[in-house]
mmCIF file of C-alpha atoms in Angstrom:
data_model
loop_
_atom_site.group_PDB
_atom_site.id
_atom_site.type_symbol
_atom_site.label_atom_id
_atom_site.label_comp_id
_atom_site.label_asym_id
_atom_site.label_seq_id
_atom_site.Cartn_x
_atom_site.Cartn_y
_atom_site.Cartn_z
ATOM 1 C CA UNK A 1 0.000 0.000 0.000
ATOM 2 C CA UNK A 2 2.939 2.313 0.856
ATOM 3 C CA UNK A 3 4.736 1.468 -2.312
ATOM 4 C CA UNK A 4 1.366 2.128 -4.330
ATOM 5 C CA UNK A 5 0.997 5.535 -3.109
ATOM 6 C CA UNK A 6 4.584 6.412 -3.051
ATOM 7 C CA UNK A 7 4.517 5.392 -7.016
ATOM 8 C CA UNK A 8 1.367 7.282 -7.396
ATOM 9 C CA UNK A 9 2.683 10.607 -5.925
ATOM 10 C CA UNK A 10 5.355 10.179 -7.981
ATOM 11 C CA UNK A 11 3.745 10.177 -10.887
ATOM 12 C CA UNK A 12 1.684 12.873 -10.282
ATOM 13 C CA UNK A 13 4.645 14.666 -9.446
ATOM 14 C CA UNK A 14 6.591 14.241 -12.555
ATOM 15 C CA UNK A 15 3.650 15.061 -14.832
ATOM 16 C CA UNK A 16 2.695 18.239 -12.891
ATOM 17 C CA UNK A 17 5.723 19.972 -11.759
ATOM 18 C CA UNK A 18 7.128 20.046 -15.214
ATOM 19 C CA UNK A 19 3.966 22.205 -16.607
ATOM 20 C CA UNK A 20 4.223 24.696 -13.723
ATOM 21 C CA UNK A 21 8.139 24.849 -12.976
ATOM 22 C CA UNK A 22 10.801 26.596 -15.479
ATOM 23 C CA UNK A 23 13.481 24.199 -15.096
ATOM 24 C CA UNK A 24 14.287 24.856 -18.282
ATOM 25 C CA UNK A 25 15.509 28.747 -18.367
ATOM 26 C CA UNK A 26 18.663 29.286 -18.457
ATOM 27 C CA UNK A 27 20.194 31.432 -15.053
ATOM 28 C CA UNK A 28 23.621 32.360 -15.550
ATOM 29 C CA UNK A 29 24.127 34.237 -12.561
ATOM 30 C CA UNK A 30 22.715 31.002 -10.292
ATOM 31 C CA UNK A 31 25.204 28.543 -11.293
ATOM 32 C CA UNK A 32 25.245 25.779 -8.854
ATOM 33 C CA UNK A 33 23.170 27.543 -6.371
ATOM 34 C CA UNK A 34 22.737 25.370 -2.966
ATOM 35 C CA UNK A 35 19.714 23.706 -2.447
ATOM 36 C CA UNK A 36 16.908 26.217 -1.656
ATOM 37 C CA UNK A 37 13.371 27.193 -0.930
ATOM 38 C CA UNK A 38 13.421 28.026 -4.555
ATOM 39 C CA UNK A 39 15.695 25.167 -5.928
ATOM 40 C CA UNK A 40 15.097 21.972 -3.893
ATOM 41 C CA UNK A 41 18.106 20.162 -5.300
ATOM 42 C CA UNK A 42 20.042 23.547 -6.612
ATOM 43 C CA UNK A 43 21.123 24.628 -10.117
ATOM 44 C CA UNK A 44 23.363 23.459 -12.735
ATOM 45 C CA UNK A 45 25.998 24.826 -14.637
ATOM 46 C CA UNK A 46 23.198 27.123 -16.315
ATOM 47 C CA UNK A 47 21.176 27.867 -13.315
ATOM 48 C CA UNK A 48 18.594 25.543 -14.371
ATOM 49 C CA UNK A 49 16.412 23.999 -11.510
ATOM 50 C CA UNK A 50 18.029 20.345 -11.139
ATOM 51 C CA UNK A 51 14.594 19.194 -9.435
ATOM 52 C CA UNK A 52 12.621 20.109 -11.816
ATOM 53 C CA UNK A 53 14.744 18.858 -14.645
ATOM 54 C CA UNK A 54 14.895 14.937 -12.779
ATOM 55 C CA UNK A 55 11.392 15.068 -12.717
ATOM 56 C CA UNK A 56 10.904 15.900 -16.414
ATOM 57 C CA UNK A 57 13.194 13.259 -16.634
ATOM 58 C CA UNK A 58 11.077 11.081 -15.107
ATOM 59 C CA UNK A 59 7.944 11.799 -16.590
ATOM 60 C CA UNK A 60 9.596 10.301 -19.804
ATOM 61 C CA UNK A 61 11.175 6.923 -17.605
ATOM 62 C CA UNK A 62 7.317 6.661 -16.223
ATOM 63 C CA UNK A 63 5.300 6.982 -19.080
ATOM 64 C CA UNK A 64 8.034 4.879 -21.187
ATOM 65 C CA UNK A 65 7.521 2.395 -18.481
ATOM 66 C CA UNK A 66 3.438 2.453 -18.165
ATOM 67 C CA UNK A 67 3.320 1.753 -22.128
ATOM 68 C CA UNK A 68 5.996 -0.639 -22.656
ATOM 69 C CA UNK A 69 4.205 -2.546 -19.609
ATOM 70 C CA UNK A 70 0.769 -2.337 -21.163
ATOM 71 C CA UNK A 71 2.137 -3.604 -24.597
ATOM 72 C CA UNK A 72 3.998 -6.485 -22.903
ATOM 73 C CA UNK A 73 0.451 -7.029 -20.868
ATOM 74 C CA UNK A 74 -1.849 -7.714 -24.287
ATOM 75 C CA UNK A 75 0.747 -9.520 -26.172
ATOM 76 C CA UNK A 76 1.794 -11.612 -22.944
ATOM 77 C CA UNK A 77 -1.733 -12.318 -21.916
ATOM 78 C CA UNK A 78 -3.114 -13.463 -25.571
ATOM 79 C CA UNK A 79 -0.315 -15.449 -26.211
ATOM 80 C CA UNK A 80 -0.098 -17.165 -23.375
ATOM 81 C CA UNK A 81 -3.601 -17.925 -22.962
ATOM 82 C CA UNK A 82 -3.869 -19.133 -26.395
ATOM 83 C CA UNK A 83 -1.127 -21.240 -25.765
ATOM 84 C CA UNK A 84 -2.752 -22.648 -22.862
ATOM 85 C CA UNK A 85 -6.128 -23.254 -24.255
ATOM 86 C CA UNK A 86 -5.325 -25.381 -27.593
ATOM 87 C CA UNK A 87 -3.095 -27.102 -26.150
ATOM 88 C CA UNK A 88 -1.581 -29.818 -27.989
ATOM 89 C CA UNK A 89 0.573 -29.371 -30.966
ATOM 90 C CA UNK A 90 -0.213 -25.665 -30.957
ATOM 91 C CA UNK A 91 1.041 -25.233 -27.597
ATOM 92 C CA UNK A 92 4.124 -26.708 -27.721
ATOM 93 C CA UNK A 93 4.710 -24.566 -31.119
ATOM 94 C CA UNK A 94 3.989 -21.441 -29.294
ATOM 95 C CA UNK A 95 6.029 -22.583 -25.929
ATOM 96 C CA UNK A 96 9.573 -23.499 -27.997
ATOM 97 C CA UNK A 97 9.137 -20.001 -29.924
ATOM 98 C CA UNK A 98 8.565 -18.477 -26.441
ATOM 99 C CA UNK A 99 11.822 -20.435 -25.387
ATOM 100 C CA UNK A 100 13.472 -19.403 -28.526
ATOM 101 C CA UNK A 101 13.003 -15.366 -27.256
ATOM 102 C CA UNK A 102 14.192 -15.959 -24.637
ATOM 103 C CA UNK A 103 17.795 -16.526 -25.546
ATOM 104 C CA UNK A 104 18.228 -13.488 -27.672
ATOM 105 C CA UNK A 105 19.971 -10.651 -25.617
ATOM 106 C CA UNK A 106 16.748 -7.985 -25.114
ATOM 107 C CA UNK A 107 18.820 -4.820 -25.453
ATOM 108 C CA UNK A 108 20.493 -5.924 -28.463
ATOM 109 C CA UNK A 109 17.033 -6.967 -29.670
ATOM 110 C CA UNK A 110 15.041 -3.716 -28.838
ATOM 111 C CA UNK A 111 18.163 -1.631 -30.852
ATOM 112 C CA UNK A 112 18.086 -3.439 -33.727
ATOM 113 C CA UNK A 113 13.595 -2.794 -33.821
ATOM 114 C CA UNK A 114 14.958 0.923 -33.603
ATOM 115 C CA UNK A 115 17.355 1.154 -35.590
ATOM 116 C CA UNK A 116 15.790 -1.162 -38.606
ATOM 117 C CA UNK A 117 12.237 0.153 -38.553
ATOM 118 C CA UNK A 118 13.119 3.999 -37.532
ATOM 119 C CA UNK A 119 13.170 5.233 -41.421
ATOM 120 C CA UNK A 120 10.254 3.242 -42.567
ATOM 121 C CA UNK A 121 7.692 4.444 -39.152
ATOM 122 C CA UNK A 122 9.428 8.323 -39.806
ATOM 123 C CA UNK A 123 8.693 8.180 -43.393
ATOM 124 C CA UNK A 124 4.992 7.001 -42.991
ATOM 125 C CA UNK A 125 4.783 9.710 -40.037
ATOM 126 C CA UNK A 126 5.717 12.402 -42.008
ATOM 127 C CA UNK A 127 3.588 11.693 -45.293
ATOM 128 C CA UNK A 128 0.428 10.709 -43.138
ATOM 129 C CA UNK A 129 1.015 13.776 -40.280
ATOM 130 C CA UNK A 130 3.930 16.028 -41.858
ATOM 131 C CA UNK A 131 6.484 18.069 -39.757
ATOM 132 C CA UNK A 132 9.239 16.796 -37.859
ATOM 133 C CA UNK A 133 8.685 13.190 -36.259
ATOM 134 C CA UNK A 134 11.807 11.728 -35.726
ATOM 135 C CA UNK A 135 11.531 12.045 -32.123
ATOM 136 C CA UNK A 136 7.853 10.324 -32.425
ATOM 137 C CA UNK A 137 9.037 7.729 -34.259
ATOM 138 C CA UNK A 138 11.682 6.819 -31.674
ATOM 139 C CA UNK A 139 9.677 6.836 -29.232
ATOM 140 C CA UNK A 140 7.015 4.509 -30.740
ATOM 141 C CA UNK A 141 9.645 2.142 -31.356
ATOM 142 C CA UNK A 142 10.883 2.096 -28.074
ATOM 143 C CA UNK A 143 7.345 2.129 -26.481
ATOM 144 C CA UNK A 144 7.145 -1.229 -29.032
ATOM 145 C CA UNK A 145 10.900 -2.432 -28.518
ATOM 146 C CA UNK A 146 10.272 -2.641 -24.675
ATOM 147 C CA UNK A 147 7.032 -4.357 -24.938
ATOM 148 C CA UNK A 148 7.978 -7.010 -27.371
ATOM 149 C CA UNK A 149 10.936 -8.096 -24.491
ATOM 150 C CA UNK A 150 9.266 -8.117 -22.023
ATOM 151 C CA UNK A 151 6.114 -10.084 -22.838
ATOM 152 C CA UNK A 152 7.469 -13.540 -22.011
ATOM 153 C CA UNK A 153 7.671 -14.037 -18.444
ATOM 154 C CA UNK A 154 3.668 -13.032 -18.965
ATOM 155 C CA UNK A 155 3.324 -15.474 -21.468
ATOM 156 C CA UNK A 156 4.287 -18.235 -19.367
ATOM 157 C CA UNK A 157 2.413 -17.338 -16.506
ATOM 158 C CA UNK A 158 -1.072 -16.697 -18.040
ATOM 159 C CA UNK A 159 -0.292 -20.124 -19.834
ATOM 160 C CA UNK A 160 0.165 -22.110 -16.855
ATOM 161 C CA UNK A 161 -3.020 -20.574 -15.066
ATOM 162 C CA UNK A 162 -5.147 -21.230 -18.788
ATOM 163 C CA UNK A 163 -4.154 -24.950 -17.836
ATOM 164 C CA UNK A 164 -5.280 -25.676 -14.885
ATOM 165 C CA UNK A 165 -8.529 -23.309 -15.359
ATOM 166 C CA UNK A 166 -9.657 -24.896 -18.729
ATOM 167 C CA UNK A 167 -10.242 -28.389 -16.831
ATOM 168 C CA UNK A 168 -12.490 -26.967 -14.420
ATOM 169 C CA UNK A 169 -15.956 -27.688 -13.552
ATOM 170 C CA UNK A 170 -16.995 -24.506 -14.861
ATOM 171 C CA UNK A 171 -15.582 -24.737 -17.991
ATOM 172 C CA UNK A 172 -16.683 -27.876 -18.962
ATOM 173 C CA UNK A 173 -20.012 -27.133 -18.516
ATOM 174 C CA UNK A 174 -19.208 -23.851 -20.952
ATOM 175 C CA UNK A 175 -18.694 -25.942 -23.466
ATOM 176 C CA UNK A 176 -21.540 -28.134 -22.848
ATOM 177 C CA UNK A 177 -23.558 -25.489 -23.611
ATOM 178 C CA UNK A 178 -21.716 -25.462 -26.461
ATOM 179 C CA UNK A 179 -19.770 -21.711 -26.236
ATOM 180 C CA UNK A 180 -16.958 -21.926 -28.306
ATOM 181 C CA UNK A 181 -13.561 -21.876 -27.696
ATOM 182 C CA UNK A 182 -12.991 -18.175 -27.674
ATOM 183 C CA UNK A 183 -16.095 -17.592 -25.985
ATOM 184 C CA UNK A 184 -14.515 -19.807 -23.041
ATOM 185 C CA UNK A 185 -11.583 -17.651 -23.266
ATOM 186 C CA UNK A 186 -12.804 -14.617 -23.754
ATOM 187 C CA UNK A 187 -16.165 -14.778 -20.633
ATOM 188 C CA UNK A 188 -14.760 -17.188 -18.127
ATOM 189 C CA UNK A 189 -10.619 -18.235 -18.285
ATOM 190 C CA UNK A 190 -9.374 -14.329 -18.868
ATOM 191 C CA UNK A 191 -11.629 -12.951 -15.647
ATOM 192 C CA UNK A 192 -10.161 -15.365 -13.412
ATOM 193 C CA UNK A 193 -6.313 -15.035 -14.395
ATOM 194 C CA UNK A 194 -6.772 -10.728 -13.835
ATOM 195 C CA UNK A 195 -5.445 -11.141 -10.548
ATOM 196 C CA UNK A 196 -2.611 -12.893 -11.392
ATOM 197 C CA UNK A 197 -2.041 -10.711 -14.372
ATOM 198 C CA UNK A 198 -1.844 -7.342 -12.351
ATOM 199 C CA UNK A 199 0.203 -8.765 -9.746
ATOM 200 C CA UNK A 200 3.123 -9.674 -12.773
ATOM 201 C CA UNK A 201 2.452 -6.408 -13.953
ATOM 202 C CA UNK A 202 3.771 -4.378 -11.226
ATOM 203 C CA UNK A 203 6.604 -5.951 -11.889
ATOM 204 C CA UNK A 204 7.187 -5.850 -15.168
ATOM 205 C CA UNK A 205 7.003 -1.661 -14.522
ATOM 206 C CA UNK A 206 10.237 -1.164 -12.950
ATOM 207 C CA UNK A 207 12.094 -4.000 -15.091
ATOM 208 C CA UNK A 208 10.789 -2.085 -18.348
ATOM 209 C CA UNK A 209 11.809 1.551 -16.936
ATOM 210 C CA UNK A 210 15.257 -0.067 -16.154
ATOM 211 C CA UNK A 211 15.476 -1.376 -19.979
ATOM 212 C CA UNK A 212 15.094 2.240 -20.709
ATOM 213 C CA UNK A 213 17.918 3.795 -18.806
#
């Protein structure tokens, strides 16, 4: 509970303070001032407010963290519970390919996304939007990069509860009713793995924001 609102002050924090603070201007005269009423954590060679600038920093390590942890969360949680329903052949296809990502070296990985598809998702940017969106384009990529590492510890986990939920009373008489396969998924395994789900995803948070530094 501590840790929850510690993360969510935070948060608010770095959003907010960067709209209302100037940590940006440039103070000659108030080079490394001493910490202050005025500058929490003093200046910098420019007299820029150093609090204000680590939490504009962190604003971009948070919300880099939040979407590469959501995109990790719906590729994690369909593969793995696909996985885990079909069973069978299908599983054990989907399993060694999970096994497979797993021994390529995730930084390496999430470079080469950038650096290979940065051109093409610029290029479509700029005809579809126009102006400048270099920086938007990285970003995507990274926001995709991150996710697509960080998916398979999910994937594993939502797998193994799929098993032991799809041979459960309840779903057997699902499909007596005759609900299809999806329709299992979709109204009765994926409710009762949420808990599960959220717990992983606190931690995949921090481990994405560290990927990021």
């Amino acid at each position: 509970m501590v840790a929850s609102v510690f993360l969510l002050g935070l948060l608010v924090l770095a959003l907010a303070w960067p709209l209302v603070s100037s940590q940006g201007d440039v103070h000659s005269e108030a080079q490394f001032a001493a910490p202050s009423a005025g500058h929490w954590f003093g200046t910098d060679v420019h007299g820029r407010d150093l609090f204000g600038r680590v939490l504009a920093g962190a604003r971009i390590s948070l919300i880099v963290g939040l979407v590469g942890a959501l995109v990790s969360l719906v590729i994690g949680v369909l593969w793995g519970a696909t996985a885990g329903l079909l069973g069978g052949r299908w599983d054990n296809l989907m399993m060694r390919t999970v096994d497979v990502l797993y021994s390529l070296p995730s930084i390496i990985f999430v470079i080469v996304i950038i650096t290979t598809l940065e051109g093409v998702l610029q290029g479509w940017l700029q005809s579809a939007f126009g102006g400048g969106s270099g920086e938007t384009a990285r970003m995507l990529l990274l926001y995709a990069g991150l996710g697509a590492v960080s998916w398979l510890t999910m994937a594993r986990i939502v797998r193994g509860q799929v098993l032991a939920l799809r041979e459960r009373q309840f779903v057997e008489a699902a499909r007596s009713l005759g609900l299809g396969t999806w329709a299992i998924l979709w109204r009765h395994i994926l409710p009762n793995v949420v808990g599960v789900v959220i717990v992983y995803l606190t931690l995949t948070l921090p481990a994405v924001v560290l990927y990021e530094s």
